[in-house]
Structure formats: C-alpha cells, structure tokens
mmCIF file of C-alpha atoms in Angstrom:
data_model
loop_
_atom_site.group_PDB
_atom_site.id
_atom_site.type_symbol
_atom_site.label_atom_id
_atom_site.label_comp_id
_atom_site.label_asym_id
_atom_site.label_seq_id
_atom_site.Cartn_x
_atom_site.Cartn_y
_atom_site.Cartn_z
ATOM 1 C CA MET R 1219 79.247 61.774 57.838
ATOM 2 C CA GLU R 1220 78.717 61.187 53.992
ATOM 3 C CA THR R 1221 82.123 61.232 52.092
ATOM 4 C CA PRO R 1222 82.665 64.684 50.679
ATOM 5 C CA LYS R 1223 82.875 65.403 46.999
ATOM 6 C CA ASN R 1224 86.271 66.689 47.521
ATOM 7 C CA GLU R 1225 89.352 65.846 49.782
ATOM 8 C CA VAL R 1226 92.464 68.131 49.962
ATOM 9 C CA LYS R 1227 95.823 67.677 51.644
ATOM 10 C CA THR R 1228 97.756 69.970 52.851
ATOM 11 C CA ASP R 1229 100.640 70.568 55.405
ATOM 12 C CA VAL R 1230 98.914 73.427 57.837
ATOM 13 C CA CYS R 1231 95.130 74.280 57.722
ATOM 14 C CA ILE R 1232 94.765 77.595 59.251
ATOM 15 C CA VAL R 1233 91.107 78.869 60.334
ATOM 16 C CA GLY R 1234 90.668 82.331 60.348
ATOM 17 C CA ALA R 1235 92.308 84.907 58.480
ATOM 18 C CA GLY R 1236 92.679 87.923 60.903
ATOM 19 C CA PRO R 1237 96.072 89.315 61.538
ATOM 20 C CA ALA R 1238 97.494 86.713 63.464
ATOM 21 C CA GLY R 1239 96.214 83.926 60.835
ATOM 22 C CA MET R 1240 97.546 85.826 57.849
ATOM 23 C CA LEU R 1241 100.791 86.242 59.528
ATOM 24 C CA LEU R 1242 101.381 82.639 60.743
ATOM 25 C CA GLY R 1243 100.297 81.723 56.976
ATOM 26 C CA LEU R 1244 103.128 84.100 55.470
ATOM 27 C CA LEU R 1245 105.642 83.076 57.596
ATOM 28 C CA LEU R 1246 104.748 79.021 57.361
ATOM 29 C CA ALA R 1247 104.619 79.791 53.448
ATOM 30 C CA LYS R 1248 108.033 81.487 53.204
ATOM 31 C CA GLN R 1249 109.478 77.954 54.760
ATOM 32 C CA GLY R 1250 108.005 76.221 51.913
ATOM 33 C CA ILE R 1251 105.495 74.406 54.171
ATOM 34 C CA ASN R 1252 101.964 73.954 52.566
ATOM 35 C CA VAL R 1253 99.413 76.171 53.979
ATOM 36 C CA ILE R 1254 95.653 76.857 53.481
ATOM 37 C CA VAL R 1255 93.887 79.848 55.080
ATOM 38 C CA LEU R 1256 90.007 79.627 55.148
ATOM 39 C CA GLU R 1257 88.182 82.693 56.071
ATOM 40 C CA LYS R 1258 84.279 82.423 56.761
ATOM 41 C CA ASN R 1259 83.714 86.178 55.494
ATOM 42 C CA ALA R 1260 83.622 87.229 52.145
ATOM 43 C CA ASP R 1261 86.526 89.799 52.158
ATOM 44 C CA PHE R 1262 88.808 91.432 54.921
ATOM 45 C CA HIS R 1263 86.555 94.528 55.421
ATOM 46 C CA ARG R 1264 86.041 94.991 59.156
ATOM 47 C CA GLU R 1265 84.923 97.736 61.543
ATOM 48 C CA TYR R 1266 86.532 98.410 65.074
ATOM 49 C CA ARG R 1267 88.739 95.301 64.928
ATOM 50 C CA GLY R 1268 92.468 95.594 66.297
ATOM 51 C CA GLU R 1269 93.721 98.419 64.380
ATOM 52 C CA ILE R 1270 95.929 99.749 66.720
ATOM 53 C CA THR R 1271 99.835 98.017 66.807
ATOM 54 C CA GLN R 1272 101.918 98.878 69.809
ATOM 55 C CA PRO R 1273 105.564 99.207 70.258
ATOM 56 C CA ARG R 1274 106.126 95.724 70.459
ATOM 57 C CA PHE R 1275 104.754 95.328 67.230
ATOM 58 C CA VAL R 1276 107.283 97.654 65.536
ATOM 59 C CA GLN R 1277 109.714 95.817 67.270
ATOM 60 C CA MET R 1278 108.463 92.438 65.662
ATOM 61 C CA MET R 1279 108.215 93.930 62.443
ATOM 62 C CA LYS R 1280 111.676 95.166 62.606
ATOM 63 C CA GLN R 1281 112.836 91.691 63.633
ATOM 64 C CA LEU R 1282 111.101 89.926 60.478
ATOM 65 C CA ASN R 1283 112.546 93.048 58.300
ATOM 66 C CA LEU R 1284 108.819 93.733 57.779
ATOM 67 C CA LEU R 1285 108.321 96.775 59.458
ATOM 68 C CA ASP R 1286 109.221 99.056 56.021
ATOM 69 C CA TYR R 1287 106.801 97.194 53.879
ATOM 70 C CA ILE R 1288 104.106 97.199 56.398
ATOM 71 C CA GLU R 1289 104.556 101.030 56.835
ATOM 72 C CA SER R 1290 104.474 101.490 52.983
ATOM 73 C CA HIS R 1291 100.774 101.195 53.283
ATOM 74 C CA ASP R 1292 98.472 103.866 54.693
ATOM 75 C CA HIS R 1293 98.816 104.164 58.243
ATOM 76 C CA VAL R 1294 98.967 106.822 61.346
ATOM 77 C CA LYS R 1295 101.599 106.681 63.841
ATOM 78 C CA ILE R 1296 100.702 107.252 67.495
ATOM 79 C CA ASN R 1297 103.608 109.111 69.497
ATOM 80 C CA GLU R 1298 102.149 109.632 73.013
ATOM 81 C CA VAL R 1299 99.268 108.400 75.578
ATOM 82 C CA VAL R 1300 97.725 111.630 77.602
ATOM 83 C CA VAL R 1301 95.076 111.378 80.303
ATOM 84 C CA PHE R 1302 93.390 113.927 81.541
ATOM 85 C CA HIS R 1303 90.858 114.680 85.178
ATOM 86 C CA ASP R 1304 88.217 116.808 84.370
ATOM 87 C CA HIS R 1305 90.021 118.327 81.651
ATOM 88 C CA LYS R 1306 92.861 118.742 83.453
ATOM 89 C CA GLU R 1307 96.311 116.745 82.209
ATOM 90 C CA ILE R 1308 97.346 114.121 84.825
ATOM 91 C CA MET R 1309 100.160 112.212 82.579
ATOM 92 C CA GLN R 1310 101.773 112.210 79.417
ATOM 93 C CA LEU R 1311 103.703 109.330 78.156
ATOM 94 C CA SER R 1312 105.962 109.516 75.477
ATOM 95 C CA PHE R 1313 106.713 105.944 73.846
ATOM 96 C CA ASP R 1314 110.333 107.042 72.580
ATOM 97 C CA THR R 1315 111.042 107.104 76.532
ATOM 98 C CA LEU R 1316 110.254 103.218 76.815
ATOM 99 C CA ILE R 1317 113.290 102.067 74.815
ATOM 100 C CA ASP R 1318 116.630 103.105 73.126
ATOM 101 C CA GLU R 1319 115.187 103.294 69.853
ATOM 102 C CA GLU R 1320 112.357 105.117 68.052
ATOM 103 C CA SER R 1321 109.249 103.834 69.798
ATOM 104 C CA TYR R 1322 105.503 104.241 68.757
ATOM 105 C CA CYS R 1323 101.966 102.803 68.152
ATOM 106 C CA ALA R 1324 100.831 102.360 64.660
ATOM 107 C CA ARG R 1325 97.196 102.389 63.136
ATOM 108 C CA LEU R 1326 96.596 100.340 60.108
ATOM 109 C CA THR R 1327 92.729 99.625 59.402
ATOM 110 C CA GLN R 1328 92.558 95.640 59.468
ATOM 111 C CA PRO R 1329 91.731 95.557 55.844
ATOM 112 C CA THR R 1330 95.071 97.709 55.093
ATOM 113 C CA MET R 1331 97.188 95.279 57.130
ATOM 114 C CA LEU R 1332 95.768 91.845 56.017
ATOM 115 C CA ALA R 1333 95.781 92.978 52.403
ATOM 116 C CA ALA R 1334 99.449 93.928 52.869
ATOM 117 C CA LEU R 1335 100.139 90.237 54.290
ATOM 118 C CA LEU R 1336 98.038 88.898 51.659
ATOM 119 C CA GLU R 1337 100.285 90.652 48.822
ATOM 120 C CA LYS R 1338 103.570 89.190 50.536
ATOM 121 C CA ALA R 1339 102.084 85.770 50.786
ATOM 122 C CA ARG R 1340 100.807 85.672 46.894
ATOM 123 C CA HIS R 1341 104.659 85.263 46.021
ATOM 124 C CA TYR R 1342 104.530 82.011 47.464
ATOM 125 C CA PRO R 1343 102.192 79.470 45.611
ATOM 126 C CA ASN R 1344 102.110 76.707 48.351
ATOM 127 C CA PHE R 1345 100.237 79.403 50.360
ATOM 128 C CA LYS R 1346 96.463 79.303 49.707
ATOM 129 C CA LEU R 1347 93.317 81.329 50.601
ATOM 130 C CA LEU R 1348 89.671 80.811 50.556
ATOM 131 C CA PHE R 1349 87.419 83.174 51.242
ATOM 132 C CA ASN R 1350 83.396 82.392 52.272
ATOM 133 C CA THR R 1351 84.677 79.035 53.565
ATOM 134 C CA LYS R 1352 83.104 77.937 56.906
ATOM 135 C CA VAL R 1353 84.476 74.888 58.903
ATOM 136 C CA LYS R 1354 81.372 72.779 59.740
ATOM 137 C CA ASP R 1355 83.190 69.760 61.648
ATOM 138 C CA LEU R 1356 86.408 68.257 62.675
ATOM 139 C CA ILE R 1357 88.080 65.369 61.115
ATOM 140 C CA LYS R 1358 89.769 62.900 63.716
ATOM 141 C CA ASP R 1359 91.574 59.498 63.449
ATOM 142 C CA GLY R 1360 90.908 58.267 67.081
ATOM 143 C CA ASP R 1361 91.654 61.123 69.234
ATOM 144 C CA LYS R 1362 93.965 62.879 66.767
ATOM 145 C CA ILE R 1363 92.433 65.972 64.891
ATOM 146 C CA ILE R 1364 93.518 65.582 61.413
ATOM 147 C CA GLY R 1365 91.960 68.398 59.446
ATOM 148 C CA VAL R 1366 88.509 70.110 58.626
ATOM 149 C CA HIS R 1367 85.138 69.267 56.821
ATOM 150 C CA ALA R 1368 84.382 72.719 55.566
ATOM 151 C CA VAL R 1369 81.893 74.359 53.215
ATOM 152 C CA ARG R 1370 82.481 77.050 50.725
ATOM 153 C CA THR R 1371 80.133 79.631 48.787
ATOM 154 C CA ALA R 1372 81.022 81.704 46.091
ATOM 155 C CA GLY R 1373 84.017 84.098 46.681
ATOM 156 C CA ASP R 1374 87.370 85.130 45.979
ATOM 157 C CA SER R 1375 90.609 82.950 46.438
ATOM 158 C CA THR R 1376 94.188 83.256 46.197
ATOM 159 C CA ASN R 1377 96.317 80.301 44.535
ATOM 160 C CA ALA R 1378 93.504 78.413 45.254
ATOM 161 C CA GLU R 1379 91.965 78.135 42.079
ATOM 162 C CA GLU R 1380 91.320 74.480 42.041
ATOM 163 C CA LEU R 1381 89.318 74.569 45.539
ATOM 164 C CA ALA R 1382 87.455 77.439 44.171
ATOM 165 C CA GLU R 1383 84.152 75.181 43.509
ATOM 166 C CA GLU R 1384 81.255 75.943 45.609
ATOM 167 C CA GLY R 1385 80.138 73.366 47.861
ATOM 168 C CA GLU R 1386 81.596 70.667 50.928
ATOM 169 C CA PHE R 1387 85.087 69.323 51.042
ATOM 170 C CA ASP R 1388 87.555 67.932 53.669
ATOM 171 C CA ILE R 1389 91.007 69.309 54.225
ATOM 172 C CA ARG R 1390 93.384 67.111 55.631
ATOM 173 C CA ALA R 1391 96.401 68.443 57.167
ATOM 174 C CA ALA R 1392 99.344 67.482 59.354
ATOM 175 C CA VAL R 1393 98.163 70.761 61.596
ATOM 176 C CA THR R 1394 95.136 72.322 61.873
ATOM 177 C CA VAL R 1395 95.564 75.718 63.804
ATOM 178 C CA ALA R 1396 92.484 77.665 64.902
ATOM 179 C CA VAL R 1397 92.723 81.296 64.583
ATOM 180 C CA ASP R 1398 89.287 82.261 64.571
ATOM 181 C CA GLY R 1399 88.651 84.811 67.200
ATOM 182 C CA ARG R 1400 87.266 85.123 70.422
ATOM 183 C CA ASN R 1401 84.130 83.453 69.621
ATOM 184 C CA SER R 1402 86.146 80.326 68.300
ATOM 185 C CA THR R 1403 84.172 77.742 66.255
ATOM 186 C CA MET R 1404 87.072 75.404 66.437
ATOM 187 C CA GLU R 1405 87.655 75.942 70.213
ATOM 188 C CA LYS R 1406 83.832 74.616 70.488
ATOM 189 C CA LEU R 1407 84.268 71.885 67.960
ATOM 190 C CA ALA R 1408 87.246 70.517 69.526
ATOM 191 C CA GLY R 1409 86.189 71.121 73.114
ATOM 192 C CA PHE R 1410 88.912 72.959 74.636
ATOM 193 C CA GLU R 1411 88.636 74.125 77.875
ATOM 194 C CA LEU R 1412 88.652 78.008 79.369
ATOM 195 C CA ASP R 1413 90.634 78.431 82.549
ATOM 196 C CA LEU R 1414 89.606 82.467 82.322
ATOM 197 C CA ASP R 1415 86.568 84.111 81.440
ATOM 198 C CA TYR R 1416 86.811 87.626 82.655
ATOM 199 C CA TYR R 1417 83.822 90.272 82.038
ATOM 200 C CA VAL R 1418 82.485 93.397 83.629
ATOM 201 C CA ASN R 1419 83.076 95.890 81.204
ATOM 202 C CA ASP R 1420 81.896 97.239 77.699
ATOM 203 C CA LEU R 1421 83.420 99.971 75.189
ATOM 204 C CA LEU R 1422 80.959 101.801 73.135
ATOM 205 C CA TRP R 1423 82.673 103.214 69.702
ATOM 206 C CA PHE R 1424 81.812 106.096 67.780
ATOM 207 C CA SER R 1425 83.632 108.129 64.745
ATOM 208 C CA PHE R 1426 83.820 111.477 64.432
ATOM 209 C CA GLU R 1427 85.711 114.335 62.222
ATOM 210 C CA LYS R 1428 89.006 115.197 63.673
ATOM 211 C CA PRO R 1429 88.845 119.015 65.222
ATOM 212 C CA GLU R 1430 91.152 121.119 63.730
ATOM 213 C CA SER R 1431 92.963 121.947 67.667
ATOM 214 C CA TRP R 1432 93.396 118.031 67.823
ATOM 215 C CA ASP R 1433 96.818 116.366 67.485
ATOM 216 C CA TYR R 1434 96.250 113.492 65.396
ATOM 217 C CA ASN R 1435 99.369 111.564 67.118
ATOM 218 C CA ILE R 1436 98.132 111.344 70.511
ATOM 219 C CA TYR R 1437 95.997 108.652 72.257
ATOM 220 C CA HIS R 1438 93.537 110.478 74.742
ATOM 221 C CA PHE R 1439 92.161 109.178 77.785
ATOM 222 C CA TYR R 1440 89.451 111.359 79.705
ATOM 223 C CA PHE R 1441 88.354 110.616 83.569
ATOM 224 C CA GLN R 1442 84.663 112.729 83.483
ATOM 225 C CA LYS R 1443 82.032 112.777 85.589
ATOM 226 C CA ASN R 1444 79.492 110.666 83.720
ATOM 227 C CA TYR R 1445 81.736 108.597 81.530
ATOM 228 C CA ASN R 1446 85.433 107.566 81.197
ATOM 229 C CA TYR R 1447 86.520 108.012 77.357
ATOM 230 C CA LEU R 1448 89.433 107.291 74.899
ATOM 231 C CA PHE R 1449 89.920 109.269 72.087
ATOM 232 C CA LEU R 1450 92.238 107.210 69.000
ATOM 233 C CA PRO R 1451 93.389 108.636 65.714
ATOM 234 C CA LYS R 1452 91.536 106.684 62.840
ATOM 235 C CA LEU R 1453 92.593 107.134 59.174
ATOM 236 C CA GLY R 1454 90.748 109.378 56.717
ATOM 237 C CA GLY R 1455 90.883 112.536 58.846
ATOM 238 C CA LEU R 1456 88.492 110.607 61.653
ATOM 239 C CA ILE R 1457 88.997 110.227 65.744
ATOM 240 C CA GLN R 1458 87.808 106.964 67.152
ATOM 241 C CA CYS R 1459 86.028 107.611 70.627
ATOM 242 C CA GLY R 1460 85.138 104.701 72.768
ATOM 243 C CA ILE R 1461 83.354 105.233 75.873
ATOM 244 C CA SER R 1462 83.541 103.174 79.214
ATOM 245 C CA LEU R 1463 80.363 101.097 80.245
ATOM 246 C CA THR R 1464 79.511 98.566 83.106
ATOM 247 C CA ARG R 1465 78.721 95.155 81.668
ATOM 248 C CA GLY R 1466 74.968 95.480 80.218
ATOM 249 C CA GLU R 1467 75.007 99.467 80.965
ATOM 250 C CA PHE R 1468 74.268 100.083 77.177
ATOM 251 C CA GLN R 1469 70.747 98.463 77.443
ATOM 252 C CA LYS R 1470 69.895 101.039 80.074
ATOM 253 C CA ILE R 1471 70.994 103.807 78.058
ATOM 254 C CA LYS R 1472 69.134 102.746 75.217
ATOM 255 C CA GLU R 1473 66.451 102.352 77.119
ATOM 256 C CA GLU R 1474 66.511 106.076 78.633
ATOM 257 C CA GLY R 1475 66.702 107.324 75.182
ATOM 258 C CA ILE R 1476 69.442 109.092 72.862
ATOM 259 C CA GLU R 1477 68.552 112.586 74.443
ATOM 260 C CA ALA R 1478 69.514 111.709 77.940
ATOM 261 C CA PHE R 1479 72.627 109.905 76.586
ATOM 262 C CA LYS R 1480 73.625 112.945 74.324
ATOM 263 C CA SER R 1481 73.139 115.157 77.413
ATOM 264 C CA ARG R 1482 75.731 113.446 79.547
ATOM 265 C CA ILE R 1483 78.147 113.128 76.892
ATOM 266 C CA LEU R 1484 78.322 116.800 76.178
ATOM 267 C CA GLU R 1485 78.296 117.653 80.080
ATOM 268 C CA ASP R 1486 81.007 115.483 80.076
ATOM 269 C CA LEU R 1487 82.667 117.174 76.921
ATOM 270 C CA PRO R 1488 81.453 120.033 75.273
ATOM 271 C CA ILE R 1489 83.817 119.940 72.248
ATOM 272 C CA LEU R 1490 81.851 117.152 71.091
ATOM 273 C CA LYS R 1491 78.725 119.055 70.399
ATOM 274 C CA PRO R 1492 79.150 119.552 66.567
ATOM 275 C CA TYR R 1493 79.232 115.340 66.423
ATOM 276 C CA VAL R 1494 77.112 114.337 68.961
ATOM 277 C CA GLU R 1495 74.117 116.775 68.681
ATOM 278 C CA PRO R 1496 73.247 115.860 65.190
ATOM 279 C CA MET R 1497 72.555 112.001 66.253
ATOM 280 C CA GLU R 1498 68.777 111.103 66.344
ATOM 281 C CA ASP R 1499 69.641 107.470 67.448
ATOM 282 C CA PHE R 1500 71.938 105.029 68.479
ATOM 283 C CA LYS R 1501 73.075 103.530 65.217
ATOM 284 C CA SER R 1502 76.484 105.520 65.050
ATOM 285 C CA PHE R 1503 77.666 103.408 68.172
ATOM 286 C CA VAL R 1504 79.221 100.114 67.913
ATOM 287 C CA LEU R 1505 79.239 98.124 71.278
ATOM 288 C CA LEU R 1506 82.215 95.885 71.916
ATOM 289 C CA LEU R 1507 82.200 93.565 74.805
ATOM 290 C CA CYS R 1508 85.278 93.704 77.130
ATOM 291 C CA LYS R 1509 85.908 89.948 77.338
ATOM 292 C CA MET R 1510 88.842 88.394 78.793
ATOM 293 C CA ARG R 1511 89.368 84.742 78.078
ATOM 294 C CA TYR R 1512 92.606 82.302 78.564
ATOM 295 C CA VAL R 1513 92.044 78.237 77.258
ATOM 296 C CA LYS R 1514 93.784 76.225 79.808
ATOM 297 C CA ASP R 1515 95.774 73.948 77.019
ATOM 298 C CA TRP R 1516 95.827 75.576 73.812
ATOM 299 C CA ALA R 1517 96.744 72.299 72.174
ATOM 300 C CA LYS R 1518 95.411 68.981 71.356
ATOM 301 C CA ASP R 1519 97.104 66.221 69.234
ATOM 302 C CA GLY R 1520 97.443 67.642 65.674
ATOM 303 C CA CYS R 1521 95.278 70.921 66.674
ATOM 304 C CA LEU R 1522 96.464 74.464 67.856
ATOM 305 C CA LEU R 1523 94.696 77.497 68.989
ATOM 306 C CA ILE R 1524 96.391 80.911 69.011
ATOM 307 C CA GLY R 1525 95.284 84.609 69.341
ATOM 308 C CA ASP R 1526 91.970 85.391 70.235
ATOM 309 C CA ALA R 1527 90.629 81.929 70.292
ATOM 310 C CA ALA R 1528 93.635 80.995 72.703
ATOM 311 C CA HIS R 1529 94.148 84.300 74.852
ATOM 312 C CA CYS R 1530 91.490 86.940 74.025
ATOM 313 C CA VAL R 1531 92.381 90.464 76.158
ATOM 314 C CA THR R 1532 90.370 93.633 76.530
ATOM 315 C CA PRO R 1533 90.563 96.411 74.439
ATOM 316 C CA TRP R 1534 92.339 98.526 76.964
ATOM 317 C CA GLY R 1535 95.575 99.433 76.058
ATOM 318 C CA ALA R 1536 94.735 98.279 72.684
ATOM 319 C CA VAL R 1537 97.640 95.216 73.053
ATOM 320 C CA GLY R 1538 95.058 92.094 71.454
ATOM 321 C CA SER R 1539 96.108 92.510 67.711
ATOM 322 C CA THR R 1540 100.059 92.385 68.723
ATOM 323 C CA LEU R 1541 99.916 89.872 71.381
ATOM 324 C CA ALA R 1542 98.124 87.448 68.591
ATOM 325 C CA MET R 1543 100.256 88.427 66.281
ATOM 326 C CA GLY R 1544 103.303 87.696 68.411
ATOM 327 C CA THR R 1545 102.042 84.416 69.279
ATOM 328 C CA ALA R 1546 101.595 83.479 65.659
ATOM 329 C CA ILE R 1547 105.365 84.271 64.825
ATOM 330 C CA ILE R 1548 106.406 81.594 67.828
ATOM 331 C CA ALA R 1549 103.863 79.042 66.555
ATOM 332 C CA ALA R 1550 105.240 79.409 63.025
ATOM 333 C CA ASP R 1551 108.863 78.860 64.583
ATOM 334 C CA VAL R 1552 107.619 75.939 66.148
ATOM 335 C CA ILE R 1553 105.592 74.362 63.606
ATOM 336 C CA TYR R 1554 108.442 75.408 61.366
ATOM 337 C CA LYS R 1555 111.088 73.261 63.701
ATOM 338 C CA GLY R 1556 108.250 70.601 64.021
ATOM 339 C CA PHE R 1557 108.006 69.639 60.020
ATOM 340 C CA ARG R 1558 112.147 70.094 60.072
ATOM 341 C CA THR R 1559 112.770 67.243 62.772
ATOM 342 C CA GLY R 1560 109.585 65.365 61.722
ATOM 343 C CA ASP R 1561 107.760 65.622 64.989
ATOM 344 C CA LEU R 1562 104.575 67.575 64.981
ATOM 345 C CA SER R 1563 103.571 65.643 68.155
ATOM 346 C CA LEU R 1564 101.063 67.192 71.141
ATOM 347 C CA GLU R 1565 104.204 67.957 73.148
ATOM 348 C CA THR R 1566 105.594 69.874 70.155
ATOM 349 C CA LEU R 1567 102.683 72.214 69.667
ATOM 350 C CA LYS R 1568 102.238 72.528 73.787
ATOM 351 C CA GLN R 1569 105.800 74.418 73.205
ATOM 352 C CA VAL R 1570 103.911 77.507 71.629
ATOM 353 C CA GLN R 1571 101.751 78.245 75.193
ATOM 354 C CA ALA R 1572 104.625 77.339 77.189
ATOM 355 C CA ARG R 1573 106.782 79.955 75.649
ATOM 356 C CA ARG R 1574 103.821 82.461 75.005
ATOM 357 C CA LYS R 1575 102.167 82.162 78.565
ATOM 358 C CA ASP R 1576 104.184 84.384 80.432
ATOM 359 C CA GLU R 1577 103.591 87.437 78.303
ATOM 360 C CA VAL R 1578 99.900 86.775 77.828
ATOM 361 C CA LYS R 1579 99.078 86.666 81.685
ATOM 362 C CA MET R 1580 101.131 89.519 82.432
ATOM 363 C CA ILE R 1581 99.064 91.565 79.923
ATOM 364 C CA GLN R 1582 96.071 90.174 81.131
ATOM 365 C CA ASN R 1583 96.946 90.994 84.875
ATOM 366 C CA LEU R 1584 97.914 94.547 83.969
ATOM 367 C CA GLN R 1585 94.524 94.873 82.086
ATOM 368 C CA VAL R 1586 92.563 93.549 85.286
ATOM 369 C CA THR R 1587 94.365 95.988 87.428
ATOM 370 C CA LEU R 1588 93.620 99.063 84.640
ATOM 371 C CA GLU R 1589 90.021 97.855 84.292
ATOM 372 C CA ARG R 1590 89.588 98.520 88.307
ATOM 373 C CA PHE R 1591 90.427 102.383 87.799
ATOM 374 C CA LEU R 1592 87.968 102.333 85.076
ATOM 375 C CA THR R 1593 85.201 101.194 87.333
ATOM 376 C CA ARG R 1594 82.019 103.381 87.610
ATOM 377 C CA GLU R 1595 81.365 102.274 91.483
ATOM 378 C CA PRO R 1596 80.677 105.684 92.698
ATOM 379 C CA VAL R 1597 83.414 105.587 95.436
ATOM 380 C CA LYS R 1598 86.258 103.869 93.341
ATOM 381 C CA LYS R 1599 84.834 106.575 90.295
ATOM 382 C CA ASP R 1600 85.771 109.327 92.325
ATOM 383 C CA LEU R 1601 88.970 108.269 93.991
ATOM 384 C CA ALA R 1602 90.341 106.233 90.323
ATOM 385 C CA PRO R 1603 91.685 109.354 88.651
ATOM 386 C CA HIS R 1604 93.652 110.602 91.732
ATOM 387 C CA ILE R 1605 94.840 107.133 92.589
ATOM 388 C CA PHE R 1606 96.054 106.696 88.551
ATOM 389 C CA SER R 1607 97.810 110.551 88.943
ATOM 390 C CA ILE R 1608 99.753 109.249 92.228
ATOM 391 C CA CYS R 1609 100.708 105.866 90.284
ATOM 392 C CA THR R 1610 102.203 107.829 87.573
ATOM 393 C CA LYS R 1611 104.635 109.242 89.759
ATOM 394 C CA LEU R 1612 105.974 106.050 91.348
ATOM 395 C CA PRO R 1613 109.448 105.395 90.295
ATOM 396 C CA ASP R 1614 108.522 101.958 88.807
ATOM 397 C CA ILE R 1615 105.436 103.178 86.533
ATOM 398 C CA THR R 1616 107.714 103.424 83.748
ATOM 399 C CA ASP R 1617 108.576 99.699 83.911
ATOM 400 C CA THR R 1618 105.170 98.761 84.009
ATOM 401 C CA TYR R 1619 104.690 100.536 80.874
ATOM 402 C CA LYS R 1620 107.520 98.933 79.121
ATOM 403 C CA ARG R 1621 106.159 95.455 80.020
ATOM 404 C CA LEU R 1622 102.494 96.889 78.518
ATOM 405 C CA TYR R 1623 103.959 98.205 75.304
ATOM 406 C CA THR R 1624 107.052 96.734 74.368
ATOM 407 C CA ARG R 1625 109.128 93.954 74.299
ATOM 408 C CA GLU R 1626 112.224 93.493 76.294
ATOM 409 C CA LYS R 1627 114.419 91.218 73.706
ATOM 410 C CA PRO R 1628 113.266 90.001 70.394
ATOM 411 C CA LEU R 1629 111.535 87.006 70.092
ATOM 412 C CA ASP R 1630 113.321 83.600 70.004
ATOM 413 C CA ILE R 1631 112.783 82.475 66.360
ATOM 414 C CA ASP R 1632 114.815 80.808 63.633
ATOM 415 C CA PRO R 1633 116.750 83.792 61.545
ATOM 416 C CA SER R 1634 115.275 82.232 58.154
ATOM 417 C CA PHE R 1635 112.040 83.861 59.205
ATOM 418 C CA VAL R 1636 113.676 87.132 58.321
ATOM 419 C CA PHE R 1637 112.675 88.504 55.008
ATOM 420 C CA ALA R 1638 115.324 89.767 52.603
ATOM 421 C CA ASP R 1639 115.251 93.608 51.684
#
C-alpha cells in the first residue's frame, strides 16, 4: 500500500455513526478520550432504522442522566402492546406493570436520536465526526489492528476541520471499534467469524396516515388469515405497518402482482382500504430481512465489534437499537478503564463480550421462540395464536416480558459517566 497523503492519530477510532457508535463516542469524549467517528453516509437520514427504544433504554438513559435531554427532542411514547387474532383481543401488556417505575417504549426517528447525541458531543473538542468517509482497509502491526485506511469525499464534519479535505488518509488508534451494522465492512476486513447466522422471516414495511380511531400510544399486533401484522406509531401523525413474510416470499408476491397482494391485505384488515387501495405498485414497501447473527469473538488485538456488527437481532420486539446501545455503554466503560490503567490488551477488550453475552443470547433465544409463533406453515399458523393466547395466561409470562423489555438492575459502569444536570 502506498503511503497515504495524510495520517491522523487518535485514542479511539469508531467506524459507524449509528446510535451505538454515537453514544460510544459521546461517552468516551466525556472522559477526555480523543475520538474520531467515521460515517460512510452523507448525513444521519435513514428510513425504517432502529427507531423504537425499549423500557430498558429508558432505564439506561436515566442512569446516565440523559433521559430528559433525549426526550426534549420530538418523540412518541408507547405505553402498551395489544395482540389480536381475527380482530379479537387475546393479549394486553402495559409496560407500567413490569417494573416499579414509569415504563414505556419511546419512538424517535433515527436522525433525531443521532442529532441529539451529536449536539451533546459537540461540547467536547476531543470528539470528531466525519461524514462521507469509508474504511477501505485495516492498518496492522503484525496481528494487531492499529487503525484504518479511509477515503473521504466532500461532506460535513464536526470538530474535524483539519480532516475535512477529500481524499485518502490513515487513522491510527489505540482501539478501533466497529459499529458499522449487520453488513459490517470491518467484520469482513478483520476476519471475524460468525457463531450464529439465522434467517427465516422477512418484514415488509409501509407507512400510512393514522386513522382517527387508532390510539397513537399502542403497539398493535394482528394474527390474521393471510398475514401477521404489527403496527407502530410513527412521528408526523403516521402509523408504520410491518407485514410478516417467510424468507423470500416477497419475490413471489411481486410476481403475482400488486392487486392480488392488496386483495389479501384488505381481506385481513378492511380498515386499511383508504391507504392500500390506491397503491399501483410496490414502491411504498420496504423489505427488511429478519437476520439474526452473533459473532463468535467480538474482539481482536486492537479492535472491537459492538452493536449489530457483533450481535444482530431481528426486528421482532424492536429491541435491536436498545441492545446495541447497552453494549456501547459497557464498551465505553471497558475502554475508559483500559486507558486509565494503561491496559488495552485483547483480554481487556474481551470483557465487553463477557459482560454482554448473557443478555444478548437471552434476547436472541426469545426472538427465535417468538418467530415460531409467526410461522406461516399451515398447521403451525393456525395453532400459533391459540398457543400464544394460552401462554399469555401462564404465571411466569410477566417474567419473560420483563427479561425482554427491561433491565433487572442498572449497568455496572463507572459513576463518572453520569452527566450533570
């Protein structure tokens, strides 16, 4: 490799400016650690990306004293989940019943969440963010990863004017953290191995204007004849609908044509007629592959994977963003203490996975169980809502919901991460 025109040194290089990457950058910058965050896109704007945060997110933000700040930005609170089978209610769960404090899900658009974290991070001159910057290769010293080789096109930056020119450059860092999502470039470049690669369902998303009769603060789920549906409130007076499909089913639906698809949807849910009937093609729909992945070892010498890059979950339960941000908080604690003690060895970085693996695997196992209820195989499809209804009446079901949506105790992190009022 030719010697790059520019070389930059920092303490931590974070690849990926999603919620977990931005939170990690903010927390490390608060501790006086020099951070450069690289984002391949030109801005924060995303669609159908990690917008639901769970009660455990509310608990974590309270612990950091960031909740009031986050909720000063535009958001919607979701107070309960209601499940229907053929329009008959079979389950209702209020999040307030799970823990002895106010409990709810919050929906913030991803651009809103990321802009809020950036606004906070701007106060620290040791925090730098570069948009339009892609990692092309790793920099190594033997087997140790000591940074990345990146290329940048014109775009915005924060506290990084000296890095704002276009072109190739190297970033050398004591720790490089990959937070670049389920299709992680860093995972491939560094040769991380998968321990789990699970994929059986897809979700087909579209949005429509909220009907007047719909409660805006409820997460609805419908078991219906043709498909299973989930409905989430969306900012701007909209509702987001997800249609559960089997893996690869959407291609067959497109081959049959939009009219046949619309007919099946309206047979299930006639209330959607004003929104579905005018559709002339599939342009309103966005397909999300419900992949679940788990990287065998999240750390290599000098490099750490977190968030979806390390432990991707499916959209069911809408826990992915919250889970990733929990890992970011623990990663910040481990890295901060590593700088404080002068020990950023592989064994130190491995502590992140050691501290997070039980919660991540518990969530993934619950999701696999949930997806079994969502199967469209004829026999299982007919039995699923009845089994689901019975399960909701079992004595230990509340404990299952608690494990999925809340934290039993605060994260074990250094108190210096708590923000002042």
